[in-house]
């Protein structure tokens, strides 16, 4: 009987499922990792009231996500599924675009199962558990946004076949990740990349430098974005119904139109742009 392979080898040998889904491994999180969640949760919870949109704050409270520690995805999924039919699946990090779109099209949100280290509190390149669960999941409690994200997943699969992924990922970036909503009380945040970031939560609403432009799908699809710094422009929707309705038309016409138009640099203003006051 050969010696049982050391854990590391058996773990590495674990076959990668084609949908990249893994166990969350909730029981394996240690005190330090729960403390990182607590610190980030408490810091954002102090900042977001009056800055995040009411739909986000309502989703966060209905999910029962608390400060005490890293939530159990299965428990959150039961609440989420009752609200909008979405579930969370644990993944080890960024997954290939087609895998990502397949999950979204089936109302499965892929959430990273590791959390950033204490020395990464203010910035990390790749989405971690805090970005995905605190940033994305609460908006999935909102019926219309939940429909939008599933429509985005279906659109993503089509975009892949049309070679138009870059255009469509800009739509994701400037809405799901960095979108702003216009309300009677002023601009509010719904983008996950912002609500999970201390610095950008303040910057996106208060700093005079970024351009805040009216939501416009072809304009968004032409606009490049940076992943390593605060955004130089944000796009502002009037409602989540407006966002969802924008996904109804077939994007093939946009892709054909835009194929002959130059990209726009982040922060650049065009004559036809409609800017929105913060
Ligand atoms: N994978 N786990 C994960 N999370 C994401 O947000 C993600 C991804 N893969 C690709 C991706 N996002 C973006 O390229 C989308 O625009 C497709
Ligand atoms: Fe994200």
PDB file of N, CA and C in Angstrom, residues 46 76 216:
ATOM      1  N   UNK A  46     -19.896  52.068   7.082  1.00  0.00           N
ATOM      2  CA  UNK A  46     -19.940  53.444   7.628  1.00  0.00           C
ATOM      3  C   UNK A  46     -20.031  54.455   6.488  1.00  0.00           C
ATOM      4  N   UNK A  76     -26.200  32.327   1.854  1.00  0.00           N
ATOM      5  CA  UNK A  76     -26.567  33.509   1.054  1.00  0.00           C
ATOM      6  C   UNK A  76     -27.358  33.083  -0.179  1.00  0.00           C
ATOM      7  N   UNK A 216     -25.069  55.681 -22.317  1.00  0.00           N
ATOM      8  CA  UNK A 216     -25.245  55.650 -23.786  1.00  0.00           C
ATOM      9  C   UNK A 216     -24.459  54.435 -24.273  1.00  0.00           C
TER      10      UNK A 216
END
